[in-house]
Structures are given as structure tokens and as C-alpha cells.
PDB file of C-alpha atoms in Angstrom:
ATOM      1  CA  UNK X   1     -13.678  13.401 -39.776  1.00 86.00           C
ATOM      2  CA  UNK X   2     -10.727  14.825 -37.863  1.00 95.00           C
ATOM      3  CA  UNK X   3      -9.280  18.068 -39.198  1.00 97.00           C
ATOM      4  CA  UNK X   4      -6.312  20.202 -38.209  1.00 98.00           C
ATOM      5  CA  UNK X   5      -7.785  23.345 -36.655  1.00 98.00           C
ATOM      6  CA  UNK X   6      -5.676  26.260 -35.439  1.00 98.00           C
ATOM      7  CA  UNK X   7      -7.067  28.805 -32.969  1.00 98.00           C
ATOM      8  CA  UNK X   8      -5.354  32.166 -33.627  1.00 98.00           C
ATOM      9  CA  UNK X   9      -5.355  34.543 -30.652  1.00 98.00           C
ATOM     10  CA  UNK X  10      -4.438  38.241 -30.961  1.00 98.00           C
ATOM     11  CA  UNK X  11      -6.043  39.797 -27.907  1.00 98.00           C
ATOM     12  CA  UNK X  12      -4.953  39.952 -24.290  1.00 97.00           C
ATOM     13  CA  UNK X  13      -7.028  38.719 -21.351  1.00 97.00           C
ATOM     14  CA  UNK X  14      -9.663  40.794 -19.527  1.00 96.00           C
ATOM     15  CA  UNK X  15     -10.007  43.616 -22.113  1.00 94.00           C
ATOM     16  CA  UNK X  16     -12.424  41.511 -24.155  1.00 95.00           C
ATOM     17  CA  UNK X  17     -13.943  38.030 -24.173  1.00 96.00           C
ATOM     18  CA  UNK X  18     -11.975  36.947 -27.213  1.00 97.00           C
ATOM     19  CA  UNK X  19      -9.606  34.765 -25.203  1.00 97.00           C
ATOM     20  CA  UNK X  20     -12.332  32.999 -23.276  1.00 97.00           C
ATOM     21  CA  UNK X  21     -14.390  32.341 -26.409  1.00 98.00           C
ATOM     22  CA  UNK X  22     -11.360  31.036 -28.259  1.00 98.00           C
ATOM     23  CA  UNK X  23     -10.406  28.641 -25.479  1.00 98.00           C
ATOM     24  CA  UNK X  24     -13.989  27.370 -25.093  1.00 97.00           C
ATOM     25  CA  UNK X  25     -14.205  26.709 -28.830  1.00 98.00           C
ATOM     26  CA  UNK X  26     -10.805  24.983 -28.826  1.00 98.00           C
ATOM     27  CA  UNK X  27     -11.779  22.651 -25.987  1.00 97.00           C
ATOM     28  CA  UNK X  28     -15.040  21.792 -27.695  1.00 97.00           C
ATOM     29  CA  UNK X  29     -13.214  21.051 -30.968  1.00 98.00           C
ATOM     30  CA  UNK X  30     -10.780  18.809 -29.093  1.00 97.00           C
ATOM     31  CA  UNK X  31     -13.644  17.048 -27.324  1.00 96.00           C
ATOM     32  CA  UNK X  32     -14.996  16.279 -30.790  1.00 97.00           C
ATOM     33  CA  UNK X  33     -11.651  14.700 -31.723  1.00 96.00           C
ATOM     34  CA  UNK X  34     -10.284  17.479 -33.933  1.00 97.00           C
ATOM     35  CA  UNK X  35      -6.495  18.040 -34.097  1.00 97.00           C
ATOM     36  CA  UNK X  36      -6.358  21.325 -32.234  1.00 98.00           C
ATOM     37  CA  UNK X  37      -3.428  23.743 -32.015  1.00 98.00           C
ATOM     38  CA  UNK X  38      -3.341  27.124 -30.293  1.00 98.00           C
ATOM     39  CA  UNK X  39      -1.337  30.095 -31.618  1.00 98.00           C
ATOM     40  CA  UNK X  40      -0.800  33.320 -29.685  1.00 98.00           C
ATOM     41  CA  UNK X  41       0.480  36.452 -31.461  1.00 98.00           C
ATOM     42  CA  UNK X  42       0.473  40.182 -30.653  1.00 98.00           C
ATOM     43  CA  UNK X  43      -1.338  40.762 -27.334  1.00 98.00           C
ATOM     44  CA  UNK X  44      -2.536  37.146 -27.433  1.00 98.00           C
ATOM     45  CA  UNK X  45       0.706  36.103 -25.709  1.00 98.00           C
ATOM     46  CA  UNK X  46      -0.536  37.948 -22.594  1.00 98.00           C
ATOM     47  CA  UNK X  47      -3.237  35.290 -22.135  1.00 98.00           C
ATOM     48  CA  UNK X  48      -0.510  32.848 -21.102  1.00 98.00           C
ATOM     49  CA  UNK X  49       1.254  34.955 -18.461  1.00 98.00           C
ATOM     50  CA  UNK X  50       1.568  33.259 -15.042  1.00 97.00           C
ATOM     51  CA  UNK X  51      -0.174  34.445 -11.894  1.00 96.00           C
ATOM     52  CA  UNK X  52      -3.178  36.202 -13.351  1.00 97.00           C
ATOM     53  CA  UNK X  53      -6.007  36.968 -10.971  1.00 95.00           C
ATOM     54  CA  UNK X  54      -9.809  37.305 -10.820  1.00 91.00           C
ATOM     55  CA  UNK X  55      -9.922  39.476  -7.806  1.00 91.00           C
ATOM     56  CA  UNK X  56      -8.906  43.046  -8.706  1.00 94.00           C
ATOM     57  CA  UNK X  57     -11.303  43.395 -11.662  1.00 94.00           C
ATOM     58  CA  UNK X  58     -14.001  40.984 -10.480  1.00 93.00           C
ATOM     59  CA  UNK X  59     -13.657  39.321 -13.905  1.00 93.00           C
ATOM     60  CA  UNK X  60     -13.186  35.597 -14.422  1.00 93.00           C
ATOM     61  CA  UNK X  61      -9.559  34.534 -14.746  1.00 95.00           C
ATOM     62  CA  UNK X  62      -9.559  31.966 -17.528  1.00 95.00           C
ATOM     63  CA  UNK X  63      -5.850  31.172 -17.401  1.00 96.00           C
ATOM     64  CA  UNK X  64      -6.023  28.122 -15.076  1.00 96.00           C
ATOM     65  CA  UNK X  65      -7.929  26.362 -17.861  1.00 97.00           C
ATOM     66  CA  UNK X  66      -4.732  26.288 -19.926  1.00 97.00           C
ATOM     67  CA  UNK X  67      -3.325  23.843 -17.378  1.00 95.00           C
ATOM     68  CA  UNK X  68      -5.965  21.298 -18.422  1.00 94.00           C
ATOM     69  CA  UNK X  69      -5.087  21.314 -22.138  1.00 96.00           C
ATOM     70  CA  UNK X  70      -3.367  17.938 -21.688  1.00 94.00           C
ATOM     71  CA  UNK X  71      -6.664  16.359 -20.575  1.00 94.00           C
ATOM     72  CA  UNK X  72      -8.138  17.376 -23.937  1.00 95.00           C
ATOM     73  CA  UNK X  73      -5.045  16.098 -25.748  1.00 94.00           C
ATOM     74  CA  UNK X  74      -4.125  19.598 -26.913  1.00 96.00           C
ATOM     75  CA  UNK X  75      -0.338  19.530 -26.866  1.00 92.00           C
ATOM     76  CA  UNK X  76       0.493  22.207 -29.405  1.00 95.00           C
ATOM     77  CA  UNK X  77       0.659  25.690 -27.919  1.00 98.00           C
ATOM     78  CA  UNK X  78       2.618  28.109 -30.102  1.00 98.00           C
ATOM     79  CA  UNK X  79       3.650  31.694 -29.438  1.00 98.00           C
ATOM     80  CA  UNK X  80       5.162  34.269 -31.780  1.00 98.00           C
ATOM     81  CA  UNK X  81       8.670  35.009 -30.492  1.00 98.00           C
ATOM     82  CA  UNK X  82       8.624  38.628 -31.696  1.00 98.00           C
ATOM     83  CA  UNK X  83       5.338  39.300 -29.854  1.00 98.00           C
ATOM     84  CA  UNK X  84       6.852  37.951 -26.612  1.00 98.00           C
ATOM     85  CA  UNK X  85      10.036  39.992 -26.963  1.00 98.00           C
ATOM     86  CA  UNK X  86       8.188  43.192 -27.852  1.00 97.00           C
ATOM     87  CA  UNK X  87       6.236  42.846 -24.590  1.00 97.00           C
ATOM     88  CA  UNK X  88       9.282  42.115 -22.449  1.00 97.00           C
ATOM     89  CA  UNK X  89       8.274  38.475 -21.907  1.00 98.00           C
ATOM     90  CA  UNK X  90      10.095  35.141 -22.151  1.00 98.00           C
ATOM     91  CA  UNK X  91       8.917  31.507 -22.197  1.00 97.00           C
ATOM     92  CA  UNK X  92       9.591  31.431 -18.422  1.00 98.00           C
ATOM     93  CA  UNK X  93       6.724  33.887 -17.958  1.00 98.00           C
ATOM     94  CA  UNK X  94       4.282  31.457 -19.570  1.00 98.00           C
ATOM     95  CA  UNK X  95       2.078  29.300 -17.374  1.00 96.00           C
ATOM     96  CA  UNK X  96       2.361  26.268 -19.696  1.00 97.00           C
ATOM     97  CA  UNK X  97       5.218  25.017 -21.896  1.00 96.00           C
ATOM     98  CA  UNK X  98       5.096  26.809 -25.252  1.00 97.00           C
ATOM     99  CA  UNK X  99       6.764  26.345 -28.614  1.00 98.00           C
ATOM    100  CA  UNK X 100       8.239  29.710 -29.627  1.00 98.00           C
ATOM    101  CA  UNK X 101       8.056  30.338 -33.374  1.00 98.00           C
ATOM    102  CA  UNK X 102       9.761  32.887 -35.587  1.00 98.00           C
ATOM    103  CA  UNK X 103       7.912  34.435 -38.557  1.00 98.00           C
ATOM    104  CA  UNK X 104       8.603  31.584 -40.964  1.00 98.00           C
ATOM    105  CA  UNK X 105       7.415  29.057 -38.398  1.00 98.00           C
ATOM    106  CA  UNK X 106       4.117  30.882 -37.948  1.00 98.00           C
ATOM    107  CA  UNK X 107       3.588  31.092 -41.706  1.00 98.00           C
ATOM    108  CA  UNK X 108       4.236  27.390 -42.100  1.00 98.00           C
ATOM    109  CA  UNK X 109       1.946  26.547 -39.155  1.00 98.00           C
ATOM    110  CA  UNK X 110      -0.939  28.501 -40.698  1.00 98.00           C
ATOM    111  CA  UNK X 111      -0.409  26.938 -44.131  1.00 98.00           C
ATOM    112  CA  UNK X 112      -0.389  23.428 -42.636  1.00 97.00           C
ATOM    113  CA  UNK X 113      -3.916  23.709 -41.191  1.00 98.00           C
ATOM    114  CA  UNK X 114      -7.236  22.596 -42.637  1.00 98.00           C
ATOM    115  CA  UNK X 115      -8.957  25.524 -40.902  1.00 98.00           C
ATOM    116  CA  UNK X 116      -7.929  28.576 -38.882  1.00 98.00           C
ATOM    117  CA  UNK X 117     -10.302  30.377 -36.492  1.00 98.00           C
ATOM    118  CA  UNK X 118      -9.246  33.916 -35.594  1.00 98.00           C
ATOM    119  CA  UNK X 119     -10.176  35.487 -32.254  1.00 97.00           C
TER     120      UNK X 119
ATOM    121  CA  UNK B  17      -2.997  25.132 -51.501  1.00 68.00           C
ATOM    122  CA  UNK B  18      -3.686  28.845 -51.209  1.00 95.00           C
ATOM    123  CA  UNK B  19      -5.094  30.744 -48.309  1.00 98.00           C
ATOM    124  CA  UNK B  20      -7.439  33.741 -48.161  1.00 98.00           C
ATOM    125  CA  UNK B  21      -6.814  36.214 -45.327  1.00 98.00           C
ATOM    126  CA  UNK B  22      -9.476  38.749 -44.336  1.00 98.00           C
ATOM    127  CA  UNK B  23      -8.861  41.900 -42.306  1.00 98.00           C
ATOM    128  CA  UNK B  24     -11.723  43.981 -40.938  1.00 98.00           C
ATOM    129  CA  UNK B  25     -10.016  46.473 -38.615  1.00 98.00           C
ATOM    130  CA  UNK B  26      -8.486  49.765 -39.701  1.00 98.00           C
ATOM    131  CA  UNK B  27      -4.669  49.528 -39.691  1.00 98.00           C
ATOM    132  CA  UNK B  28      -4.586  53.027 -38.181  1.00 97.00           C
ATOM    133  CA  UNK B  29      -6.506  51.646 -35.222  1.00 96.00           C
ATOM    134  CA  UNK B  30      -5.365  48.025 -34.828  1.00 97.00           C
ATOM    135  CA  UNK B  31      -2.343  45.913 -35.745  1.00 97.00           C
ATOM    136  CA  UNK B  32      -4.417  43.190 -37.441  1.00 98.00           C
ATOM    137  CA  UNK B  33      -3.272  44.145 -40.962  1.00 98.00           C
ATOM    138  CA  UNK B  34       0.366  44.439 -39.858  1.00 98.00           C
ATOM    139  CA  UNK B  35       0.197  40.962 -38.339  1.00 98.00           C
ATOM    140  CA  UNK B  36      -1.543  39.561 -41.390  1.00 98.00           C
ATOM    141  CA  UNK B  37       1.273  40.939 -43.581  1.00 98.00           C
ATOM    142  CA  UNK B  38       3.894  39.331 -41.327  1.00 97.00           C
ATOM    143  CA  UNK B  39       2.300  35.905 -41.160  1.00 98.00           C
ATOM    144  CA  UNK B  40       0.586  35.353 -44.511  1.00 98.00           C
ATOM    145  CA  UNK B  41       2.494  33.088 -46.893  1.00 97.00           C
ATOM    146  CA  UNK B  42       3.535  34.688 -50.217  1.00 97.00           C
ATOM    147  CA  UNK B  43       0.943  33.940 -52.879  1.00 97.00           C
ATOM    148  CA  UNK B  44      -1.955  34.300 -50.428  1.00 98.00           C
ATOM    149  CA  UNK B  45      -4.960  36.494 -51.148  1.00 98.00           C
ATOM    150  CA  UNK B  46      -5.799  39.333 -48.733  1.00 98.00           C
ATOM    151  CA  UNK B  47      -9.319  40.819 -48.628  1.00 98.00           C
ATOM    152  CA  UNK B  48      -9.879  44.171 -46.893  1.00 98.00           C
ATOM    153  CA  UNK B  49     -13.394  44.734 -45.570  1.00 98.00           C
ATOM    154  CA  UNK B  50     -15.269  46.894 -43.072  1.00 98.00           C
ATOM    155  CA  UNK B  51     -12.937  49.455 -41.486  1.00 98.00           C
ATOM    156  CA  UNK B  52      -9.871  47.936 -43.161  1.00 98.00           C
ATOM    157  CA  UNK B  53     -10.896  49.232 -46.621  1.00 98.00           C
ATOM    158  CA  UNK B  54      -9.204  52.508 -45.688  1.00 98.00           C
ATOM    159  CA  UNK B  55      -5.854  50.758 -46.273  1.00 98.00           C
ATOM    160  CA  UNK B  56      -6.674  50.605 -49.999  1.00 97.00           C
ATOM    161  CA  UNK B  57      -7.046  54.371 -50.410  1.00 97.00           C
ATOM    162  CA  UNK B  58      -4.448  55.577 -52.943  1.00 97.00           C
ATOM    163  CA  UNK B  59      -1.982  58.062 -51.539  1.00 96.00           C
ATOM    164  CA  UNK B  60      -2.581  57.019 -47.918  1.00 96.00           C
ATOM    165  CA  UNK B  61       0.210  55.983 -45.552  1.00 96.00           C
ATOM    166  CA  UNK B  62      -1.000  52.406 -45.424  1.00 97.00           C
ATOM    167  CA  UNK B  63      -1.487  52.151 -49.175  1.00 95.00           C
ATOM    168  CA  UNK B  64       2.313  52.223 -49.466  1.00 95.00           C
ATOM    169  CA  UNK B  65       2.530  49.025 -47.450  1.00 96.00           C
ATOM    170  CA  UNK B  66      -0.208  47.491 -49.598  1.00 97.00           C
ATOM    171  CA  UNK B  67       1.492  48.577 -52.841  1.00 95.00           C
ATOM    172  CA  UNK B  68       4.824  47.265 -51.564  1.00 95.00           C
ATOM    173  CA  UNK B  69       3.421  43.860 -50.629  1.00 95.00           C
ATOM    174  CA  UNK B  70       3.294  42.536 -54.173  1.00 94.00           C
ATOM    175  CA  UNK B  71       3.683  38.928 -53.063  1.00 97.00           C
ATOM    176  CA  UNK B  72      -0.039  38.943 -52.131  1.00 98.00           C
ATOM    177  CA  UNK B  73      -3.169  39.239 -54.275  1.00 98.00           C
ATOM    178  CA  UNK B  74      -5.140  42.197 -52.902  1.00 98.00           C
ATOM    179  CA  UNK B  75      -8.920  42.553 -52.789  1.00 98.00           C
ATOM    180  CA  UNK B  76     -11.265  45.114 -51.224  1.00 98.00           C
ATOM    181  CA  UNK B  77     -15.000  44.835 -50.583  1.00 98.00           C
ATOM    182  CA  UNK B  78     -17.090  47.247 -52.665  1.00 98.00           C
ATOM    183  CA  UNK B  79     -19.966  47.806 -50.224  1.00 98.00           C
ATOM    184  CA  UNK B  80     -17.631  49.060 -47.477  1.00 98.00           C
ATOM    185  CA  UNK B  81     -15.850  51.436 -49.898  1.00 97.00           C
ATOM    186  CA  UNK B  82     -19.089  52.856 -51.277  1.00 97.00           C
ATOM    187  CA  UNK B  83     -20.630  53.328 -47.833  1.00 97.00           C
ATOM    188  CA  UNK B  84     -17.565  55.298 -46.745  1.00 97.00           C
ATOM    189  CA  UNK B  85     -17.464  57.428 -49.932  1.00 96.00           C
ATOM    190  CA  UNK B  86     -14.099  55.913 -50.897  1.00 97.00           C
ATOM    191  CA  UNK B  87     -14.881  54.047 -54.103  1.00 96.00           C
ATOM    192  CA  UNK B  88     -13.164  56.544 -56.413  1.00 95.00           C
ATOM    193  CA  UNK B  89      -9.896  56.343 -54.520  1.00 96.00           C
ATOM    194  CA  UNK B  90      -8.813  52.710 -54.717  1.00 98.00           C
ATOM    195  CA  UNK B  91      -5.114  51.973 -55.208  1.00 97.00           C
ATOM    196  CA  UNK B  92      -4.450  50.446 -58.636  1.00 96.00           C
ATOM    197  CA  UNK B  93      -3.663  46.758 -58.286  1.00 95.00           C
ATOM    198  CA  UNK B  94      -6.285  46.178 -55.568  1.00 98.00           C
ATOM    199  CA  UNK B  95      -9.248  44.304 -57.021  1.00 98.00           C
ATOM    200  CA  UNK B  96     -12.689  45.566 -55.924  1.00 98.00           C
ATOM    201  CA  UNK B  97     -15.138  42.707 -55.290  1.00 98.00           C
ATOM    202  CA  UNK B  98     -18.849  42.680 -54.547  1.00 98.00           C
ATOM    203  CA  UNK B  99     -20.518  40.298 -52.087  1.00 97.00           C
ATOM    204  CA  UNK B 100     -20.769  37.513 -54.678  1.00 98.00           C
ATOM    205  CA  UNK B 101     -17.058  38.040 -55.379  1.00 98.00           C
ATOM    206  CA  UNK B 102     -16.357  37.661 -51.660  1.00 98.00           C
ATOM    207  CA  UNK B 103     -18.151  34.335 -51.620  1.00 98.00           C
ATOM    208  CA  UNK B 104     -16.244  33.240 -54.732  1.00 98.00           C
ATOM    209  CA  UNK B 105     -12.931  34.087 -53.057  1.00 98.00           C
ATOM    210  CA  UNK B 106     -13.798  31.982 -50.021  1.00 98.00           C
ATOM    211  CA  UNK B 107     -14.863  29.046 -52.172  1.00 98.00           C
ATOM    212  CA  UNK B 108     -11.736  29.223 -54.376  1.00 97.00           C
ATOM    213  CA  UNK B 109      -9.280  29.089 -51.488  1.00 98.00           C
ATOM    214  CA  UNK B 110      -8.409  26.122 -49.289  1.00 97.00           C
ATOM    215  CA  UNK B 111      -9.005  28.015 -46.081  1.00 98.00           C
ATOM    216  CA  UNK B 112      -9.846  31.510 -44.835  1.00 98.00           C
ATOM    217  CA  UNK B 113      -8.024  33.189 -41.930  1.00 98.00           C
ATOM    218  CA  UNK B 114      -9.914  36.081 -40.342  1.00 98.00           C
ATOM    219  CA  UNK B 115      -7.648  38.651 -38.655  1.00 98.00           C
ATOM    220  CA  UNK B 116      -9.684  40.559 -36.067  1.00 94.00           C
TER     221      UNK B 116
END
């Protein structure tokens, strides 16, 4: 049975494993034919910034994995516009194409899901 | 279709509750547990936001209040639930969104 599952991301990269765990779970859900969407709010938008790097912290840079979302048929990547603006970022800073949502759009996205997993 | 939102971080420490308030649809239920129960303390800074957000149905988990010595201080209008009540809330709603 294929359900609409939204992965809600609030944390930036490197400070915790939340981003990596969320992405792993999303790819697994997609591999099992679920209808997966990704939503990034608050510091979550930082996970999508271009040109991240492993080297300075000796921590794994997970961001290249976002480039393979298409292979898993995950096409819906949403970011909260206010979270981007607050952090001085624009869609051009994102390493994949994103759909920028305002508050009402995020509310509607959450309500439209069968399940939401928060990370 | 109504949604249950849960928040487990203190709003004085983390923006999880603030984000939940922005993105939850009116009519949703919000359950405060673990460190977030502090938001339900009457007379606190955050209780004003809770009291003002009348478009949501507010709940707080008893065990976390009692452990923290806060059970006598709950804001009127926030419903205190025990663990069985928590389970009932999850079962009654179409989906649960955990803000952490």
C-alpha cells in the first residue's frame, strides 16, 4: 500500500545526525514505493546549501545524496520561504531545485499527508 | 481529518513549539510533553502564546508535569492527560506530527 509520507527536517547538517537519518529513512521509504516528500524548515534549510564539505570537520557530508533523489523518484523537495530568508539564503543557494512555500503552503502540505515523520 | 502535533523541547531552549504554532492547521491538537510541558505553566512568558492560540486544542502530559513539580500550575484551558490519554489522542487523530 503506497502512502503519502512527508519527512520534516528542522535541524542543520553536521551538528547532529538528524539530517542523515531523515534522508536514509526517506530513501528507504521511496525504495518501498511510498510517495515521499521532503520538507525543510528552520535550520533544516541549511541541509540543502551548495558546496558543503567533509574535510574541515572530518564528518561525512551527506549533501551529495540529495542529487540522487530523482533516481528514487522523489521529486518533491519543499522549503519554508521564511526560514530561508531569515538565514540570508535564496533558492539559488540550494543544491537541488526546491519549491519554496509560504506558511499556508506548509500547513496545507502537512494536512495532505498520510504520515509525517519529524527529524 | 485532524492532526495531532507533539512537542517535546522547551520553547525557551528550542524553536520547535514556535514552528509548530506557525505550521499547524487551525483545529489541530497540540500535546506538550517532556521539556515542553514548561510552556503550559500559568503566568509564564510562553503560556501567553499558548493562551492566545485558541485555534488549537491544547494537551499536556501529566507524568512530565508531576516529575518536574509543575502539576499545580497548569494554565486553564490546557487539558492534562495521562499515558492512556496520550495513546487515545494518537488513535483519535488521522496522523501525528512530532516536532523535535
